[in-house]
Amino acid sequence: MLLCFLLSWGSVLLFVGGMKNFPALPEQTEQELPIVAAATLLGPIVSGVAFSLIKYGRKGTSQHLRERTRWNNSYAALFFCAPAIVGSILTILSALVSADEYKPAILTINAEERVSYLLIGLGYGAAAGIFEEIGWSFFATPEMLEKLTQLDTGILLGLVWGFWHFLVAIWGSGDAEGRFSVDQFLPWIPWNTLVLPLYRVLMVQVFCKTKSVIPMVILHASLTASLPLILMPNITGVALASFYSLIAVALASILFCLSFVFGSEGTLVITKKKKIT
């Protein structure tokens, strides 16, 4: 974990020129965010591969890679998980609050630009899913499941995952005068401390049932492509923080229902996991 943070945060600090350039101006954030985001991806993939090689060696890592990249056609349906949750909440809020404010970003741009915007969102989501999950799911999740329950693993790893995003959040929370904006930063709090941990609990549960990293990549890509890109509403500050909190409530409800429906095999049932092979 420490190596992951050192690589990701170190790369970001190196690119932006140190903490003296925090936070960035809005125009800087818009221009440099793709590169800053790419810099953060170095941490999970490099640390995941490095620690796997150290623990299992080249042969063992190759074997685990083959075992944990099994494909099943049913995995494709997982891509609609995040859009279904986000889209449902947007539909309700559009009807109850404001259709303009809660209209997905892809519907606010010109029709001829929507395909390219969709492809950008999908590409960004795929990159985040592939590079991050090599660290979070290929190595960290199986290691944690040897010592912790599914629920504990999901919450703990989800909190680490969320905290990992905070440096970029601080960097991107500047106003037009370069001062830190609480309004810009506020939505990151429920996103990183509620949405990501709960979503990770769901991901860990899927990993335990499939023993494959592929569904993790799909679920991750689904969330990243949806927010803050394809389905992002035109809101900020308290409104966006409240929207993210509603997503967290929806995720918690889904996890509770899964626990209730599947009983002893449900997500929230605390069972000690054996070593994942």
Tab-separated table of C-alpha atoms in Angstrom:
chain	number	residue	atom	x	y	z
A	1	MET	CA	0.000	0.000	0.000
A	2	LEU	CA	2.764	2.422	0.945
A	3	LEU	CA	4.580	1.887	-2.350
A	4	CYS	CA	1.329	2.502	-4.215
A	5	PHE	CA	0.831	5.857	-2.491
A	6	LEU	CA	4.465	6.862	-2.923
A	7	LEU	CA	4.394	6.176	-6.649
A	8	SER	CA	0.987	7.726	-7.305
A	9	TRP	CA	1.279	10.813	-5.139
A	10	GLY	CA	4.954	11.253	-5.929
A	11	SER	CA	4.205	11.229	-9.659
A	12	VAL	CA	1.457	13.803	-9.217
A	13	LEU	CA	3.645	16.093	-7.120
A	14	LEU	CA	6.464	15.774	-9.614
A	15	PHE	CA	4.216	16.654	-12.546
A	16	VAL	CA	2.503	19.662	-10.967
A	17	GLY	CA	5.728	20.982	-9.431
A	18	GLY	CA	5.113	20.303	-5.749
A	19	MET	CA	2.604	21.403	-3.116
A	20	LYS	CA	3.303	25.062	-3.877
A	21	ASN	CA	1.137	24.619	-6.977
A	22	PHE	CA	-1.833	23.308	-4.978
A	23	PRO	CA	-4.645	23.871	-5.684
A	24	ALA	CA	-4.725	24.327	-9.442
A	25	LEU	CA	-6.701	26.971	-11.291
A	26	PRO	CA	-9.884	25.647	-12.952
A	27	GLU	CA	-8.375	25.996	-16.438
A	28	GLN	CA	-5.257	24.112	-15.298
A	29	THR	CA	-7.394	21.320	-13.888
A	30	GLU	CA	-9.290	21.007	-17.156
A	31	GLN	CA	-6.089	20.887	-19.222
A	32	GLU	CA	-3.855	18.792	-16.973
A	33	LEU	CA	-6.293	16.404	-15.281
A	34	PRO	CA	-5.868	13.603	-17.881
A	35	ILE	CA	-2.102	13.573	-17.299
A	36	VAL	CA	-2.428	13.885	-13.522
A	37	ALA	CA	-4.926	11.019	-13.481
A	38	ALA	CA	-2.599	8.917	-15.634
A	39	ALA	CA	0.248	9.622	-13.203
A	40	THR	CA	-1.768	8.233	-10.301
A	41	LEU	CA	-2.262	4.951	-12.164
A	42	LEU	CA	1.428	4.138	-11.811
A	43	GLY	CA	0.993	3.297	-8.130
A	44	PRO	CA	-1.482	0.398	-8.269
A	45	ILE	CA	-0.084	-1.341	-11.342
A	46	VAL	CA	3.607	-1.060	-10.419
A	47	SER	CA	3.119	-2.008	-6.764
A	48	GLY	CA	0.722	-4.832	-7.660
A	49	VAL	CA	3.118	-6.396	-10.150
A	50	ALA	CA	6.192	-5.785	-7.963
A	51	PHE	CA	4.773	-7.378	-4.818
A	52	SER	CA	3.327	-10.275	-6.795
A	53	LEU	CA	6.747	-10.989	-8.292
A	54	ILE	CA	8.382	-10.716	-4.867
A	55	LYS	CA	5.942	-13.086	-3.193
A	56	TYR	CA	5.178	-15.569	-5.990
A	57	GLY	CA	8.062	-15.152	-8.422
A	58	ARG	CA	7.703	-14.864	-12.168
A	59	LYS	CA	6.255	-18.358	-12.589
A	60	GLY	CA	3.758	-17.991	-9.757
A	61	THR	CA	2.674	-14.553	-10.941
A	62	SER	CA	2.093	-15.887	-14.452
A	63	GLN	CA	0.053	-18.743	-13.039
A	64	HIS	CA	-2.073	-16.397	-10.927
A	65	LEU	CA	-2.538	-14.119	-13.925
A	66	ARG	CA	-3.944	-16.995	-15.951
A	67	GLU	CA	-6.174	-18.155	-13.104
A	68	ARG	CA	-7.484	-14.683	-12.262
A	69	THR	CA	-8.252	-13.537	-15.791
A	70	ARG	CA	-10.836	-16.181	-16.643
A	71	TRP	CA	-13.673	-14.866	-18.806
A	72	ASN	CA	-17.360	-15.645	-18.637
A	73	ASN	CA	-19.892	-14.055	-20.986
A	74	SER	CA	-22.066	-13.132	-18.004
A	75	TYR	CA	-19.381	-10.699	-16.820
A	76	ALA	CA	-20.364	-8.235	-19.561
A	77	ALA	CA	-23.643	-7.515	-17.761
A	78	LEU	CA	-21.671	-6.092	-14.828
A	79	PHE	CA	-20.812	-3.032	-16.914
A	80	PHE	CA	-24.375	-1.821	-16.504
A	81	CYS	CA	-24.199	-1.927	-12.699
A	82	ALA	CA	-23.029	1.653	-12.080
A	83	PRO	CA	-25.029	3.244	-14.954
A	84	ALA	CA	-28.187	1.558	-13.670
A	85	ILE	CA	-27.686	2.919	-10.142
A	86	VAL	CA	-26.622	6.402	-11.220
A	87	GLY	CA	-29.205	6.613	-13.995
A	88	SER	CA	-32.047	5.614	-11.666
A	89	ILE	CA	-31.133	8.297	-9.136
A	90	LEU	CA	-30.773	10.920	-11.892
A	91	THR	CA	-34.198	10.005	-13.265
A	92	ILE	CA	-35.830	10.388	-9.853
A	93	LEU	CA	-34.068	13.695	-9.105
A	94	SER	CA	-34.870	15.031	-12.573
A	95	ALA	CA	-38.555	14.416	-11.894
A	96	LEU	CA	-38.566	15.691	-8.312
A	97	VAL	CA	-35.966	18.489	-8.312
A	98	SER	CA	-34.704	19.793	-11.659
A	99	ALA	CA	-34.552	18.187	-15.092
A	100	ASP	CA	-31.821	20.605	-16.210
A	101	GLU	CA	-29.512	20.167	-13.220
A	102	TYR	CA	-29.763	16.371	-13.168
A	103	LYS	CA	-29.531	15.773	-16.895
A	104	PRO	CA	-26.557	13.450	-17.695
A	105	ALA	CA	-23.591	15.200	-19.273
A	106	ILE	CA	-23.807	13.181	-22.488
A	107	LEU	CA	-27.300	14.577	-23.118
A	108	THR	CA	-26.158	18.186	-22.717
A	109	ILE	CA	-23.715	18.163	-25.632
A	110	ASN	CA	-24.373	18.278	-29.364
A	111	ALA	CA	-25.713	15.040	-30.834
A	112	GLU	CA	-22.816	14.755	-33.287
A	113	GLU	CA	-20.324	14.902	-30.414
A	114	ARG	CA	-21.974	12.276	-28.235
A	115	VAL	CA	-20.299	9.251	-29.806
A	116	SER	CA	-16.824	10.699	-29.303
A	117	TYR	CA	-17.704	11.752	-25.738
A	118	LEU	CA	-19.005	8.256	-25.034
A	119	LEU	CA	-15.816	6.689	-26.391
A	120	ILE	CA	-13.668	9.032	-24.286
A	121	GLY	CA	-15.624	8.069	-21.182
A	122	LEU	CA	-15.369	4.359	-21.949
A	123	GLY	CA	-11.646	4.655	-22.691
A	124	TYR	CA	-10.978	6.551	-19.486
A	125	GLY	CA	-12.980	4.009	-17.517
A	126	ALA	CA	-11.193	1.060	-19.118
A	127	ALA	CA	-7.761	2.548	-18.408
A	128	ALA	CA	-8.621	3.184	-14.759
A	129	GLY	CA	-10.099	-0.290	-14.381
A	130	ILE	CA	-7.189	-2.155	-15.928
A	131	PHE	CA	-4.327	-0.248	-14.318
A	132	GLU	CA	-5.860	0.118	-10.870
A	133	GLU	CA	-7.309	-3.356	-10.461
A	134	ILE	CA	-3.948	-5.007	-11.079
A	135	GLY	CA	-3.055	-3.544	-7.710
A	136	TRP	CA	-6.384	-3.504	-5.861
A	137	SER	CA	-7.851	-6.831	-7.062
A	138	PHE	CA	-5.050	-8.923	-8.540
A	139	PHE	CA	-2.790	-8.621	-5.510
A	140	ALA	CA	-4.280	-6.685	-2.560
A	141	THR	CA	-7.722	-8.314	-2.404
A	142	PRO	CA	-6.529	-11.974	-2.291
A	143	GLU	CA	-3.872	-11.069	0.265
A	144	MET	CA	-6.378	-9.333	2.531
A	145	LEU	CA	-8.941	-12.129	2.196
A	146	GLU	CA	-6.427	-14.540	3.728
A	147	LYS	CA	-6.674	-12.586	6.993
A	148	LEU	CA	-9.987	-10.707	6.887
A	149	THR	CA	-13.648	-11.337	6.113
A	150	GLN	CA	-15.184	-10.269	2.821
A	151	LEU	CA	-16.902	-7.325	4.492
A	152	ASP	CA	-13.780	-6.168	6.336
A	153	THR	CA	-11.692	-6.524	3.183
A	154	GLY	CA	-14.161	-4.489	1.143
A	155	ILE	CA	-14.481	-1.694	3.679
A	156	LEU	CA	-10.774	-1.435	4.488
A	157	LEU	CA	-9.612	-1.618	0.884
A	158	GLY	CA	-12.405	0.748	-0.129
A	159	LEU	CA	-11.275	3.320	2.428
A	160	VAL	CA	-7.689	3.015	1.191
A	161	TRP	CA	-8.960	3.363	-2.381
A	162	GLY	CA	-10.913	6.460	-1.429
A	163	PHE	CA	-8.061	8.067	0.517
A	164	TRP	CA	-5.781	7.423	-2.470
A	165	HIS	CA	-7.942	9.846	-4.498
A	166	PHE	CA	-7.697	12.734	-2.054
A	167	LEU	CA	-4.446	14.260	-3.313
A	168	VAL	CA	-5.874	14.782	-6.796
A	169	ALA	CA	-9.094	16.026	-5.185
A	170	ILE	CA	-7.189	18.712	-3.280
A	171	TRP	CA	-5.203	19.661	-6.368
A	172	GLY	CA	-8.378	20.044	-8.433
A	173	SER	CA	-10.282	22.090	-5.851
A	174	GLY	CA	-9.010	25.538	-6.703
A	175	ASP	CA	-11.168	28.574	-7.538
A	176	ALA	CA	-10.545	31.193	-10.237
A	177	GLU	CA	-8.014	32.950	-7.993
A	178	GLY	CA	-6.113	29.786	-7.088
A	179	ARG	CA	-7.518	29.505	-3.591
A	180	PHE	CA	-8.803	26.289	-2.076
A	181	SER	CA	-12.534	25.966	-2.690
A	182	VAL	CA	-14.571	24.108	-0.087
A	183	ASP	CA	-17.446	24.014	-2.578
A	184	GLN	CA	-15.274	22.154	-5.102
A	185	PHE	CA	-13.789	19.793	-2.529
A	186	LEU	CA	-16.938	18.952	-0.558
A	187	PRO	CA	-18.354	16.323	-2.992
A	188	TRP	CA	-15.135	14.319	-2.752
A	189	ILE	CA	-15.818	13.560	0.920
A	190	PRO	CA	-18.927	11.369	0.448
A	191	TRP	CA	-17.502	9.973	-2.786
A	192	ASN	CA	-14.220	8.803	-1.249
A	193	THR	CA	-15.482	7.828	2.193
A	194	LEU	CA	-18.905	6.335	1.350
A	195	VAL	CA	-19.386	5.523	-2.326
A	196	LEU	CA	-15.999	3.952	-3.012
A	197	PRO	CA	-15.866	1.769	0.144
A	198	LEU	CA	-19.410	0.479	-0.433
A	199	TYR	CA	-18.749	-0.146	-4.097
A	200	ARG	CA	-15.555	-1.985	-3.157
A	201	VAL	CA	-17.538	-4.236	-0.789
A	202	LEU	CA	-19.685	-5.189	-3.780
A	203	MET	CA	-16.580	-5.738	-5.908
A	204	VAL	CA	-14.950	-7.975	-3.301
A	205	GLN	CA	-18.096	-10.060	-3.101
A	206	VAL	CA	-18.083	-10.521	-6.883
A	207	PHE	CA	-14.384	-11.392	-6.789
A	208	CYS	CA	-14.979	-14.079	-4.171
A	209	LYS	CA	-17.657	-15.662	-6.332
A	210	THR	CA	-15.807	-15.452	-9.663
A	211	LYS	CA	-12.128	-15.677	-8.568
A	212	SER	CA	-11.417	-13.433	-11.554
A	213	VAL	CA	-10.052	-9.895	-11.897
A	214	ILE	CA	-11.972	-9.330	-15.144
A	215	PRO	CA	-15.279	-8.545	-13.390
A	216	MET	CA	-13.382	-6.116	-11.142
A	217	VAL	CA	-12.047	-4.262	-14.168
A	218	ILE	CA	-15.546	-4.132	-15.669
A	219	LEU	CA	-17.160	-2.866	-12.459
A	220	HIS	CA	-14.425	-0.268	-11.986
A	221	ALA	CA	-14.654	0.889	-15.605
A	222	SER	CA	-18.423	1.107	-15.273
A	223	LEU	CA	-18.220	3.457	-12.291
A	224	THR	CA	-15.413	5.636	-13.651
A	225	ALA	CA	-17.022	6.013	-17.082
A	226	SER	CA	-20.341	6.970	-15.471
A	227	LEU	CA	-18.975	9.486	-12.976
A	228	PRO	CA	-17.475	12.001	-13.442
A	229	LEU	CA	-17.939	11.623	-17.192
A	230	ILE	CA	-20.869	10.212	-19.191
A	231	LEU	CA	-23.628	10.556	-16.578
A	232	MET	CA	-22.273	13.507	-14.580
A	233	PRO	CA	-25.064	15.982	-13.646
A	234	ASN	CA	-24.631	19.751	-13.891
A	235	ILE	CA	-24.257	20.373	-10.151
A	236	THR	CA	-21.475	21.179	-7.680
A	237	GLY	CA	-20.941	21.742	-3.994
A	238	VAL	CA	-23.624	20.630	-1.540
A	239	ALA	CA	-25.926	19.426	-4.328
A	240	LEU	CA	-23.248	17.129	-5.768
A	241	ALA	CA	-22.240	15.915	-2.309
A	242	SER	CA	-25.895	15.088	-1.617
A	243	PHE	CA	-26.148	13.274	-4.953
A	244	TYR	CA	-23.113	11.142	-4.093
A	245	SER	CA	-24.603	10.443	-0.668
A	246	LEU	CA	-27.750	9.126	-2.361
A	247	ILE	CA	-25.589	6.806	-4.445
A	248	ALA	CA	-24.013	5.550	-1.217
A	249	VAL	CA	-27.477	4.901	0.240
A	250	ALA	CA	-28.438	2.998	-2.915
A	251	LEU	CA	-25.291	0.869	-2.710
A	252	ALA	CA	-25.850	0.130	0.968
A	253	SER	CA	-29.423	-0.903	0.172
A	254	ILE	CA	-28.254	-3.207	-2.613
A	255	LEU	CA	-25.702	-4.842	-0.324
A	256	PHE	CA	-28.336	-5.342	2.365
A	257	CYS	CA	-30.739	-6.897	-0.140
A	258	LEU	CA	-28.024	-9.225	-1.426
A	259	SER	CA	-27.347	-10.313	2.136
A	260	PHE	CA	-31.029	-10.894	2.773
A	261	VAL	CA	-31.655	-12.749	-0.509
A	262	PHE	CA	-28.603	-15.001	-0.493
A	263	GLY	CA	-28.561	-15.659	3.248
A	264	SER	CA	-25.354	-17.394	4.314
A	265	GLU	CA	-23.749	-16.541	0.975
A	266	GLY	CA	-24.746	-12.880	1.071
A	267	THR	CA	-22.442	-9.899	0.924
A	268	LEU	CA	-22.841	-8.714	4.509
A	269	VAL	CA	-22.567	-12.112	6.154
A	270	ILE	CA	-19.246	-12.131	7.977
A	271	THR	CA	-17.453	-15.320	7.011
A	272	LYS	CA	-13.732	-15.929	7.183
A	273	LYS	CA	-12.324	-16.449	3.702
A	274	LYS	CA	-9.739	-19.014	2.887
A	275	LYS	CA	-6.840	-18.418	0.606
A	276	ILE	CA	-7.834	-17.429	-2.925
A	277	THR	CA	-6.002	-19.463	-5.551
